[in-house]
Amino acid sequence: MAHWRHDPEAVAQSVSQGDRSAIAQSITAIESTNPKHRPLARRLLDALRTPDEPTIRVGISGVPGVGKSTFIESFGRMLTDDGHRVGVLAVDPSSMRTGGSVLGDKTRMPELSVNPNAFVRPSPSSGTLGGVAKSTSQAMRILEAAGYDVILVETVGVGQSETTVATMVDTFLFLGLARTGDQLQGIKKGVLEIADIVAINKADGEHERAAKAAARELQAALRMVYTGHDGWVPPVLTCSGLTGLRIDEVWEAIGRHRDDLGEAGLLAKRHQQEWELTWKLVRAELEDRLARNKAVRALRNDLKRQVFDGDIAAAEAADEILRAFDR
Ligand code: GDP
């Protein structure tokens, strides 16, 4: 088979035929941080076909241990049984800091990883959030060109990763837990603002009652928040990724959210997201350059001492840093 470094257009062609090794190669190409590879990756992306119908892009977030990988295993199986082709991507903020990962390890989804109608791609093992956001949105295009019609983008609810993922998907699903009584855990306020659907997971066995009570309470709270707003109010469901109980209701809710957006609404949302991502990438690149900038680095320690000693104020120090950066 052609190699992307020699013939990116031919690799793009094989991607369109669903060739798994071409898909893997293409994702490697776009994840490459070597500046020489950029024009080749661009050629590859330009040669990809666009799907006839918009695909279904779903973000899935929740704290470690909430059951994301177990959920994605069953959800992916249900969808492939139903004739869908499912791509799974991960945005893992832990791997960016430490090079180790919480997400994205293939063994987390052993069944889906070998399912011929699914493609599981672990999170890039390093890079900044901006870099990972870029490669994730490009990997999404590659999978879509290869005929995957449902793309699940998984992320841990840490830092900026979920807001980044929210700007790449049509529907953002948040998985939560009800551990003791009706006390909700692992649901940060900011997350609820970006969630389109909330599902209280592990609603099985002895946990089922508590999960349902928690879901009712959260639903009531959300209705209050959304009072006077005549649009989509995120439904709060309960499900069990482990037993598969009510995961079909999560899929139905995704469909309802899509219907609520409508065709034009979906396209408008995607265009807006593309524009937001554009700026996110510019900001991320600038931040990287700032961190790497030699003049800024040379200045940093000295300036820090001056600020600590009270010799110079923050605004002046910032001006100096910017002057060094612009030089
Ligand atoms: P992740 O870190 O969010 O991906 O969570 P995992 O899917 O790895 O699950 C963490 C633990 O919770 C594992 O021991 C799972 O077996 C268990 N678990 C996951 N989903 C469920 C569920 O729906 N019900 C129950 N009872 N346990 C679950």
mmCIF file of C-alpha atoms and ligand atoms in Angstrom:
data_model
loop_
_atom_site.group_PDB
_atom_site.id
_atom_site.type_symbol
_atom_site.label_atom_id
_atom_site.label_comp_id
_atom_site.label_asym_id
_atom_site.label_seq_id
_atom_site.Cartn_x
_atom_site.Cartn_y
_atom_site.Cartn_z
ATOM 1 C CA MET A 1 0.000 0.000 0.000
ATOM 2 C CA ALA A 2 1.051 3.577 -0.656
ATOM 3 C CA HIS A 3 2.618 5.478 2.210
ATOM 4 C CA TRP A 4 1.317 8.894 3.186
ATOM 5 C CA ARG A 5 4.775 10.391 2.992
ATOM 6 C CA HIS A 6 5.007 9.414 -0.664
ATOM 7 C CA ASP A 7 1.461 9.558 -1.893
ATOM 8 C CA PRO A 8 -1.011 11.107 0.540
ATOM 9 C CA GLU A 9 -3.765 11.224 -2.123
ATOM 10 C CA ALA A 10 -3.565 7.471 -2.639
ATOM 11 C CA VAL A 11 -3.814 6.893 1.091
ATOM 12 C CA ALA A 12 -6.863 9.188 1.224
ATOM 13 C CA GLN A 13 -8.369 7.071 -1.549
ATOM 14 C CA SER A 14 -7.849 3.900 0.474
ATOM 15 C CA VAL A 15 -9.405 5.614 3.488
ATOM 16 C CA SER A 16 -12.557 6.196 1.440
ATOM 17 C CA GLN A 17 -12.668 2.472 0.781
ATOM 18 C CA GLY A 18 -12.630 1.864 4.513
ATOM 19 C CA ASP A 19 -9.116 0.400 4.572
ATOM 20 C CA ARG A 20 -8.218 0.152 8.268
ATOM 21 C CA SER A 21 -4.486 0.425 7.880
ATOM 22 C CA ALA A 22 -4.922 3.503 5.661
ATOM 23 C CA ILE A 23 -7.081 5.032 8.392
ATOM 24 C CA ALA A 24 -4.459 4.308 11.049
ATOM 25 C CA GLN A 25 -1.698 5.701 8.809
ATOM 26 C CA SER A 26 -3.691 8.834 8.098
ATOM 27 C CA ILE A 27 -4.293 9.509 11.771
ATOM 28 C CA THR A 28 -0.578 9.042 12.409
ATOM 29 C CA ALA A 29 0.103 11.558 9.637
ATOM 30 C CA ILE A 30 -2.113 14.245 11.102
ATOM 31 C CA GLU A 31 -0.818 13.608 14.620
ATOM 32 C CA SER A 32 2.774 14.090 13.508
ATOM 33 C CA THR A 33 4.381 17.120 15.136
ATOM 34 C CA ASN A 34 7.138 17.263 12.518
ATOM 35 C CA PRO A 35 6.627 20.541 10.585
ATOM 36 C CA LYS A 36 7.799 18.818 7.373
ATOM 37 C CA HIS A 37 4.807 16.512 7.577
ATOM 38 C CA ARG A 38 2.256 19.306 7.725
ATOM 39 C CA PRO A 39 1.885 19.904 3.979
ATOM 40 C CA LEU A 40 1.561 16.147 3.402
ATOM 41 C CA ALA A 41 -1.107 15.844 6.090
ATOM 42 C CA ARG A 42 -2.911 18.783 4.500
ATOM 43 C CA ARG A 43 -2.832 17.114 1.071
ATOM 44 C CA LEU A 44 -4.194 13.949 2.626
ATOM 45 C CA LEU A 45 -7.029 15.824 4.340
ATOM 46 C CA ASP A 46 -7.854 17.745 1.158
ATOM 47 C CA ALA A 47 -8.156 14.494 -0.772
ATOM 48 C CA LEU A 48 -10.652 12.931 1.643
ATOM 49 C CA ARG A 49 -14.223 12.564 0.538
ATOM 50 C CA THR A 50 -16.936 14.267 2.588
ATOM 51 C CA PRO A 51 -19.792 12.051 3.695
ATOM 52 C CA ASP A 52 -23.093 12.549 1.834
ATOM 53 C CA GLU A 53 -25.007 12.904 5.070
ATOM 54 C CA PRO A 54 -23.784 14.636 8.211
ATOM 55 C CA THR A 55 -22.518 12.032 10.634
ATOM 56 C CA ILE A 56 -23.557 11.849 14.280
ATOM 57 C CA ARG A 57 -20.869 13.285 16.548
ATOM 58 C CA VAL A 58 -21.289 12.639 20.242
ATOM 59 C CA GLY A 59 -18.998 13.768 23.067
ATOM 60 C CA ILE A 60 -18.935 11.593 26.173
ATOM 61 C CA SER A 61 -17.480 12.896 29.400
ATOM 62 C CA GLY A 62 -17.356 12.011 33.067
ATOM 63 C CA VAL A 63 -14.863 11.534 35.878
ATOM 64 C CA PRO A 64 -12.526 8.515 35.846
ATOM 65 C CA GLY A 65 -14.424 5.513 37.126
ATOM 66 C CA VAL A 66 -17.859 6.775 36.072
ATOM 67 C CA GLY A 67 -17.935 3.939 33.547
ATOM 68 C CA LYS A 68 -17.140 5.651 30.239
ATOM 69 C CA SER A 69 -15.246 2.796 28.629
ATOM 70 C CA THR A 70 -17.770 0.206 29.812
ATOM 71 C CA PHE A 71 -20.565 2.420 28.475
ATOM 72 C CA ILE A 72 -18.832 2.925 25.120
ATOM 73 C CA GLU A 73 -18.306 -0.842 24.793
ATOM 74 C CA SER A 74 -22.026 -1.577 25.180
ATOM 75 C CA PHE A 75 -23.187 1.504 23.347
ATOM 76 C CA GLY A 76 -20.837 0.733 20.454
ATOM 77 C CA ARG A 77 -22.031 -2.867 20.337
ATOM 78 C CA MET A 78 -25.669 -1.782 20.308
ATOM 79 C CA LEU A 79 -24.993 0.651 17.457
ATOM 80 C CA THR A 80 -22.965 -1.754 15.330
ATOM 81 C CA ASP A 81 -25.633 -4.432 15.873
ATOM 82 C CA ASP A 82 -28.010 -1.829 14.525
ATOM 83 C CA GLY A 83 -25.959 -1.374 11.342
ATOM 84 C CA HIS A 84 -23.975 1.699 12.314
ATOM 85 C CA ARG A 85 -20.248 2.069 11.925
ATOM 86 C CA VAL A 86 -18.758 3.572 15.046
ATOM 87 C CA GLY A 87 -15.523 5.532 15.462
ATOM 88 C CA VAL A 88 -14.169 6.177 18.942
ATOM 89 C CA LEU A 89 -11.656 8.923 19.642
ATOM 90 C CA ALA A 90 -10.282 10.130 22.948
ATOM 91 C CA VAL A 91 -9.092 13.433 24.309
ATOM 92 C CA ASP A 92 -7.071 12.689 27.393
ATOM 93 C CA PRO A 93 -5.714 15.673 29.320
ATOM 94 C CA SER A 94 -3.686 13.458 31.647
ATOM 95 C CA SER A 95 -1.595 12.116 28.776
ATOM 96 C CA MET A 96 -0.693 15.642 27.723
ATOM 97 C CA ARG A 97 0.817 16.487 31.070
ATOM 98 C CA THR A 98 2.421 13.237 32.019
ATOM 99 C CA GLY A 99 2.685 11.172 28.862
ATOM 100 C CA GLY A 100 0.706 8.507 30.752
ATOM 101 C CA SER A 101 -2.947 8.081 30.035
ATOM 102 C CA VAL A 102 -6.214 7.612 31.827
ATOM 103 C CA LEU A 103 -8.094 7.175 28.579
ATOM 104 C CA GLY A 104 -7.328 5.859 25.195
ATOM 105 C CA ASP A 105 -5.703 2.600 26.051
ATOM 106 C CA LYS A 106 -7.050 0.060 23.596
ATOM 107 C CA THR A 107 -7.465 -2.613 26.221
ATOM 108 C CA ARG A 108 -10.117 -0.440 27.839
ATOM 109 C CA MET A 109 -12.497 -1.417 25.056
ATOM 110 C CA PRO A 110 -11.342 -4.900 24.132
ATOM 111 C CA GLU A 111 -14.512 -5.912 22.330
ATOM 112 C CA LEU A 112 -15.050 -2.755 20.315
ATOM 113 C CA SER A 113 -11.377 -2.679 19.353
ATOM 114 C CA VAL A 114 -11.769 -5.907 17.389
ATOM 115 C CA ASN A 115 -15.257 -5.165 16.076
ATOM 116 C CA PRO A 116 -15.006 -4.862 12.254
ATOM 117 C CA ASN A 117 -17.604 -2.087 12.273
ATOM 118 C CA ALA A 118 -15.818 -0.009 14.863
ATOM 119 C CA PHE A 119 -12.553 1.864 14.954
ATOM 120 C CA VAL A 120 -11.047 2.761 18.326
ATOM 121 C CA ARG A 121 -8.205 5.230 18.311
ATOM 122 C CA PRO A 122 -6.402 6.010 21.556
ATOM 123 C CA SER A 123 -5.637 9.582 22.483
ATOM 124 C CA PRO A 124 -2.325 10.954 21.221
ATOM 125 C CA SER A 125 0.123 10.323 24.031
ATOM 126 C CA SER A 126 1.487 13.830 24.180
ATOM 127 C CA GLY A 127 0.882 17.342 22.983
ATOM 128 C CA THR A 128 -1.027 20.358 24.141
ATOM 129 C CA LEU A 129 -4.787 20.492 24.385
ATOM 130 C CA GLY A 130 -4.838 22.678 21.276
ATOM 131 C CA GLY A 131 -2.746 20.171 19.380
ATOM 132 C CA VAL A 132 -4.897 17.297 20.495
ATOM 133 C CA ALA A 133 -8.066 19.221 19.621
ATOM 134 C CA LYS A 134 -6.721 19.733 16.123
ATOM 135 C CA SER A 135 -5.744 16.130 15.599
ATOM 136 C CA THR A 136 -9.029 14.915 17.070
ATOM 137 C CA SER A 137 -11.110 17.031 14.725
ATOM 138 C CA GLN A 138 -8.983 15.871 11.783
ATOM 139 C CA ALA A 139 -9.181 12.234 12.893
ATOM 140 C CA MET A 140 -12.931 12.691 12.981
ATOM 141 C CA ARG A 141 -12.873 13.761 9.322
ATOM 142 C CA ILE A 142 -10.765 10.748 8.418
ATOM 143 C CA LEU A 143 -13.178 8.343 10.126
ATOM 144 C CA GLU A 144 -16.133 10.063 8.492
ATOM 145 C CA ALA A 145 -14.489 9.769 5.080
ATOM 146 C CA ALA A 146 -14.020 6.066 5.803
ATOM 147 C CA GLY A 147 -17.761 5.644 6.306
ATOM 148 C CA TYR A 148 -18.070 5.754 10.077
ATOM 149 C CA ASP A 149 -21.414 7.395 10.682
ATOM 150 C CA VAL A 150 -21.320 7.683 14.476
ATOM 151 C CA ILE A 151 -18.268 9.259 16.097
ATOM 152 C CA LEU A 152 -17.895 9.070 19.867
ATOM 153 C CA VAL A 153 -15.336 11.425 21.374
ATOM 154 C CA GLU A 154 -14.486 10.463 24.910
ATOM 155 C CA THR A 155 -12.893 12.738 27.463
ATOM 156 C CA VAL A 156 -12.261 12.865 31.180
ATOM 157 C CA GLY A 157 -13.970 15.788 32.839
ATOM 158 C CA VAL A 158 -10.742 17.555 33.700
ATOM 159 C CA GLY A 159 -9.737 21.135 33.017
ATOM 160 C CA GLN A 160 -10.560 22.426 29.575
ATOM 161 C CA SER A 161 -10.861 19.098 27.844
ATOM 162 C CA GLU A 162 -14.627 18.834 28.007
ATOM 163 C CA THR A 163 -15.268 22.351 26.733
ATOM 164 C CA THR A 164 -12.869 21.582 23.910
ATOM 165 C CA VAL A 165 -14.701 18.375 23.068
ATOM 166 C CA ALA A 166 -18.024 20.203 23.314
ATOM 167 C CA THR A 167 -16.873 22.431 20.453
ATOM 168 C CA MET A 168 -16.297 19.384 18.243
ATOM 169 C CA VAL A 169 -19.526 17.421 18.615
ATOM 170 C CA ASP A 170 -23.241 17.746 17.841
ATOM 171 C CA THR A 171 -24.403 16.336 21.162
ATOM 172 C CA PHE A 172 -22.538 16.337 24.429
ATOM 173 C CA LEU A 173 -23.397 13.506 26.809
ATOM 174 C CA PHE A 174 -22.351 13.732 30.389
ATOM 175 C CA LEU A 175 -22.177 10.604 32.524
ATOM 176 C CA GLY A 176 -22.651 11.112 36.255
ATOM 177 C CA LEU A 177 -22.958 8.923 39.308
ATOM 178 C CA ALA A 178 -25.225 8.800 42.307
ATOM 179 C CA ARG A 179 -23.221 7.199 45.043
ATOM 180 C CA THR A 180 -24.846 7.774 48.357
ATOM 181 C CA GLY A 181 -28.550 8.488 48.602
ATOM 182 C CA ASP A 182 -29.431 11.205 46.184
ATOM 183 C CA GLN A 183 -26.170 13.048 46.441
ATOM 184 C CA LEU A 184 -24.710 13.660 43.038
ATOM 185 C CA GLN A 185 -21.045 13.234 42.576
ATOM 186 C CA GLY A 186 -18.665 14.205 39.902
ATOM 187 C CA ILE A 187 -20.913 16.778 38.324
ATOM 188 C CA LYS A 188 -19.282 20.143 38.106
ATOM 189 C CA LYS A 189 -21.423 23.182 37.504
ATOM 190 C CA GLY A 190 -19.677 24.198 34.308
ATOM 191 C CA VAL A 191 -20.251 20.790 32.802
ATOM 192 C CA LEU A 192 -23.992 21.046 33.147
ATOM 193 C CA GLU A 193 -23.873 24.199 31.086
ATOM 194 C CA ILE A 194 -22.437 22.342 28.125
ATOM 195 C CA ALA A 195 -24.243 19.005 28.555
ATOM 196 C CA ASP A 196 -27.049 18.278 26.088
ATOM 197 C CA ILE A 197 -27.905 15.030 27.833
ATOM 198 C CA VAL A 198 -27.040 13.778 31.312
ATOM 199 C CA ALA A 199 -27.125 10.094 32.157
ATOM 200 C CA ILE A 200 -26.692 8.806 35.688
ATOM 201 C CA ASN A 201 -24.695 5.657 35.026
ATOM 202 C CA LYS A 202 -24.376 2.415 37.014
ATOM 203 C CA ALA A 203 -28.121 2.473 37.577
ATOM 204 C CA ASP A 204 -28.213 -1.266 38.169
ATOM 205 C CA GLY A 205 -28.775 -3.613 41.108
ATOM 206 C CA GLU A 206 -28.773 -1.893 44.438
ATOM 207 C CA HIS A 207 -27.783 1.432 42.892
ATOM 208 C CA GLU A 208 -30.803 1.730 40.661
ATOM 209 C CA ARG A 209 -33.104 3.436 43.145
ATOM 210 C CA ALA A 210 -30.534 5.991 44.224
ATOM 211 C CA ALA A 211 -29.683 6.722 40.591
ATOM 212 C CA LYS A 212 -33.321 7.308 39.702
ATOM 213 C CA ALA A 213 -33.860 9.581 42.700
ATOM 214 C CA ALA A 214 -30.724 11.543 41.800
ATOM 215 C CA ALA A 215 -31.850 11.839 38.186
ATOM 216 C CA ARG A 216 -35.246 13.184 39.212
ATOM 217 C CA GLU A 217 -33.667 15.734 41.477
ATOM 218 C CA LEU A 218 -31.182 16.897 38.893
ATOM 219 C CA GLN A 219 -33.895 17.071 36.245
ATOM 220 C CA ALA A 220 -35.971 19.323 38.508
ATOM 221 C CA ALA A 221 -32.943 21.517 39.154
ATOM 222 C CA LEU A 222 -32.183 21.756 35.441
ATOM 223 C CA ARG A 223 -35.780 22.687 34.645
ATOM 224 C CA MET A 224 -35.443 25.566 37.083
ATOM 225 C CA VAL A 225 -32.224 26.706 35.458
ATOM 226 C CA TYR A 226 -33.847 26.574 32.029
ATOM 227 C CA THR A 227 -37.075 28.329 33.053
ATOM 228 C CA GLY A 228 -38.185 30.845 30.457
ATOM 229 C CA HIS A 229 -35.843 29.397 27.874
ATOM 230 C CA ASP A 230 -37.862 27.839 25.108
ATOM 231 C CA GLY A 231 -35.333 25.446 23.722
ATOM 232 C CA TRP A 232 -33.798 22.129 24.550
ATOM 233 C CA VAL A 233 -33.714 21.260 28.244
ATOM 234 C CA PRO A 234 -31.106 18.528 28.829
ATOM 235 C CA PRO A 235 -32.897 15.335 29.814
ATOM 236 C CA VAL A 236 -31.501 13.455 32.814
ATOM 237 C CA LEU A 237 -31.630 9.725 32.227
ATOM 238 C CA THR A 238 -30.416 6.686 34.092
ATOM 239 C CA CYS A 239 -28.586 3.775 32.491
ATOM 240 C CA SER A 240 -26.127 0.985 33.071
ATOM 241 C CA GLY A 241 -23.217 0.604 30.711
ATOM 242 C CA LEU A 242 -22.429 -2.694 32.385
ATOM 243 C CA THR A 243 -25.782 -4.405 31.812
ATOM 244 C CA GLY A 244 -26.814 -2.287 28.836
ATOM 245 C CA LEU A 245 -29.996 -1.292 30.653
ATOM 246 C CA ARG A 246 -31.600 1.796 29.089
ATOM 247 C CA ILE A 247 -28.607 2.680 26.936
ATOM 248 C CA ASP A 248 -31.122 2.615 24.069
ATOM 249 C CA GLU A 249 -32.857 5.542 25.777
ATOM 250 C CA VAL A 250 -29.604 7.470 25.645
ATOM 251 C CA TRP A 251 -29.457 6.844 21.889
ATOM 252 C CA GLU A 252 -33.065 7.982 21.528
ATOM 253 C CA ALA A 253 -32.277 11.155 23.447
ATOM 254 C CA ILE A 254 -29.376 11.834 21.064
ATOM 255 C CA GLY A 255 -31.843 11.480 18.187
ATOM 256 C CA ARG A 256 -34.296 13.852 19.840
ATOM 257 C CA HIS A 257 -31.563 16.400 20.436
ATOM 258 C CA ARG A 258 -30.682 16.169 16.757
ATOM 259 C CA ASP A 259 -34.286 16.601 15.697
ATOM 260 C CA ASP A 260 -34.508 19.592 18.002
ATOM 261 C CA LEU A 261 -31.500 21.170 16.283
ATOM 262 C CA GLY A 262 -32.952 20.441 12.863
ATOM 263 C CA GLU A 263 -30.885 20.159 9.698
ATOM 264 C CA ALA A 264 -30.157 23.863 9.391
ATOM 265 C CA GLY A 265 -29.495 24.166 13.125
ATOM 266 C CA LEU A 266 -27.012 21.321 13.002
ATOM 267 C CA LEU A 267 -25.118 22.881 10.120
ATOM 268 C CA ALA A 268 -25.120 26.286 11.810
ATOM 269 C CA LYS A 269 -23.807 24.691 14.986
ATOM 270 C CA ARG A 270 -21.005 22.972 13.089
ATOM 271 C CA HIS A 271 -20.010 26.151 11.291
ATOM 272 C CA GLN A 272 -19.935 28.069 14.556
ATOM 273 C CA GLN A 273 -17.859 25.291 16.134
ATOM 274 C CA GLU A 274 -15.407 25.318 13.265
ATOM 275 C CA TRP A 275 -14.939 29.030 13.761
ATOM 276 C CA GLU A 276 -14.516 28.664 17.537
ATOM 277 C CA LEU A 277 -12.031 25.871 17.004
ATOM 278 C CA THR A 278 -10.134 28.075 14.567
ATOM 279 C CA TRP A 279 -9.542 30.624 17.298
ATOM 280 C CA LYS A 280 -8.888 28.004 19.922
ATOM 281 C CA LEU A 281 -6.128 26.640 17.703
ATOM 282 C CA VAL A 282 -4.666 30.074 17.091
ATOM 283 C CA ARG A 283 -4.625 30.781 20.828
ATOM 284 C CA ALA A 284 -3.122 27.385 21.580
ATOM 285 C CA GLU A 285 -0.395 27.905 18.980
ATOM 286 C CA LEU A 286 0.395 31.365 20.359
ATOM 287 C CA GLU A 287 0.590 29.989 23.870
ATOM 288 C CA ASP A 288 2.985 27.305 22.681
ATOM 289 C CA ARG A 289 5.150 29.828 20.932
ATOM 290 C CA LEU A 290 5.136 32.002 24.026
ATOM 291 C CA ALA A 291 6.247 29.088 26.166
ATOM 292 C CA ARG A 292 9.036 28.200 23.725
ATOM 293 C CA ASN A 293 10.163 31.764 22.971
ATOM 294 C CA LYS A 294 13.838 32.193 23.857
ATOM 295 C CA ALA A 295 13.700 35.928 24.628
ATOM 296 C CA VAL A 296 10.744 35.391 26.929
ATOM 297 C CA ARG A 297 12.459 32.511 28.667
ATOM 298 C CA ALA A 298 15.603 34.554 29.163
ATOM 299 C CA LEU A 299 13.593 37.275 30.811
ATOM 300 C CA ARG A 300 11.322 35.161 32.951
ATOM 301 C CA ASN A 301 13.273 34.472 36.128
ATOM 302 C CA ASP A 302 14.525 37.982 36.466
ATOM 303 C CA LEU A 303 11.078 39.429 35.918
ATOM 304 C CA LYS A 304 9.555 37.021 38.394
ATOM 305 C CA ARG A 305 11.991 38.171 41.064
ATOM 306 C CA GLN A 306 11.133 41.808 40.360
ATOM 307 C CA VAL A 307 7.407 41.099 40.633
ATOM 308 C CA PHE A 308 7.913 39.128 43.851
ATOM 309 C CA ASP A 309 10.043 41.923 45.294
ATOM 310 C CA GLY A 310 7.351 44.431 44.450
ATOM 311 C CA ASP A 311 9.691 46.350 42.161
ATOM 312 C CA ILE A 312 7.373 46.163 39.203
ATOM 313 C CA ALA A 313 3.640 45.665 38.768
ATOM 314 C CA ALA A 314 1.957 42.894 36.768
ATOM 315 C CA ALA A 315 0.940 45.183 33.914
ATOM 316 C CA GLU A 316 4.492 46.425 33.410
ATOM 317 C CA ALA A 317 5.901 42.908 33.627
ATOM 318 C CA ALA A 318 3.354 41.775 31.036
ATOM 319 C CA ASP A 319 4.413 44.611 28.719
ATOM 320 C CA GLU A 320 8.025 43.537 28.996
ATOM 321 C CA ILE A 321 7.175 39.945 28.211
ATOM 322 C CA LEU A 322 5.171 41.017 25.179
ATOM 323 C CA ARG A 323 7.948 43.283 23.968
ATOM 324 C CA ALA A 324 10.407 40.399 24.239
ATOM 325 C CA PHE A 325 7.970 38.132 22.390
ATOM 326 C CA ASP A 326 7.429 40.616 19.535
ATOM 327 C CA ARG A 327 11.119 41.196 18.980
HETATM 328 P P1 GDP B 1 -14.038 4.969 33.130
HETATM 329 O O1 GDP B 1 -12.811 5.271 33.919
HETATM 330 O O2 GDP B 1 -15.012 6.106 33.217
HETATM 331 O O3 GDP B 1 -13.781 4.556 31.729
HETATM 332 O O4 GDP B 1 -14.759 3.742 33.882
HETATM 333 P P2 GDP B 1 -14.752 2.183 33.541
HETATM 334 O O5 GDP B 1 -15.642 1.881 32.411
HETATM 335 O O6 GDP B 1 -13.349 1.710 33.459
HETATM 336 O O7 GDP B 1 -15.450 1.583 34.837
HETATM 337 C C1 GDP B 1 -14.916 1.745 36.134
HETATM 338 C C2 GDP B 1 -15.429 0.621 37.027
HETATM 339 O O8 GDP B 1 -16.831 0.713 37.175
HETATM 340 C C3 GDP B 1 -15.148 -0.763 36.490
HETATM 341 O O9 GDP B 1 -14.813 -1.599 37.565
HETATM 342 C C4 GDP B 1 -16.454 -1.178 35.873
HETATM 343 O O10 GDP B 1 -16.637 -2.569 35.881
HETATM 344 C C5 GDP B 1 -17.463 -0.493 36.745
HETATM 345 N N1 GDP B 1 -18.668 -0.137 35.983
HETATM 346 C C6 GDP B 1 -18.686 0.483 34.783
HETATM 347 N N2 GDP B 1 -19.952 0.648 34.354
HETATM 348 C C7 GDP B 1 -20.753 0.130 35.298
HETATM 349 C C8 GDP B 1 -22.177 0.018 35.418
HETATM 350 O O11 GDP B 1 -22.965 0.412 34.554
HETATM 351 N N3 GDP B 1 -22.628 -0.595 36.565
HETATM 352 C C9 GDP B 1 -21.809 -1.041 37.533
HETATM 353 N N4 GDP B 1 -22.367 -1.609 38.592
HETATM 354 N N5 GDP B 1 -20.471 -0.946 37.437
HETATM 355 C C10 GDP B 1 -19.939 -0.382 36.340
#
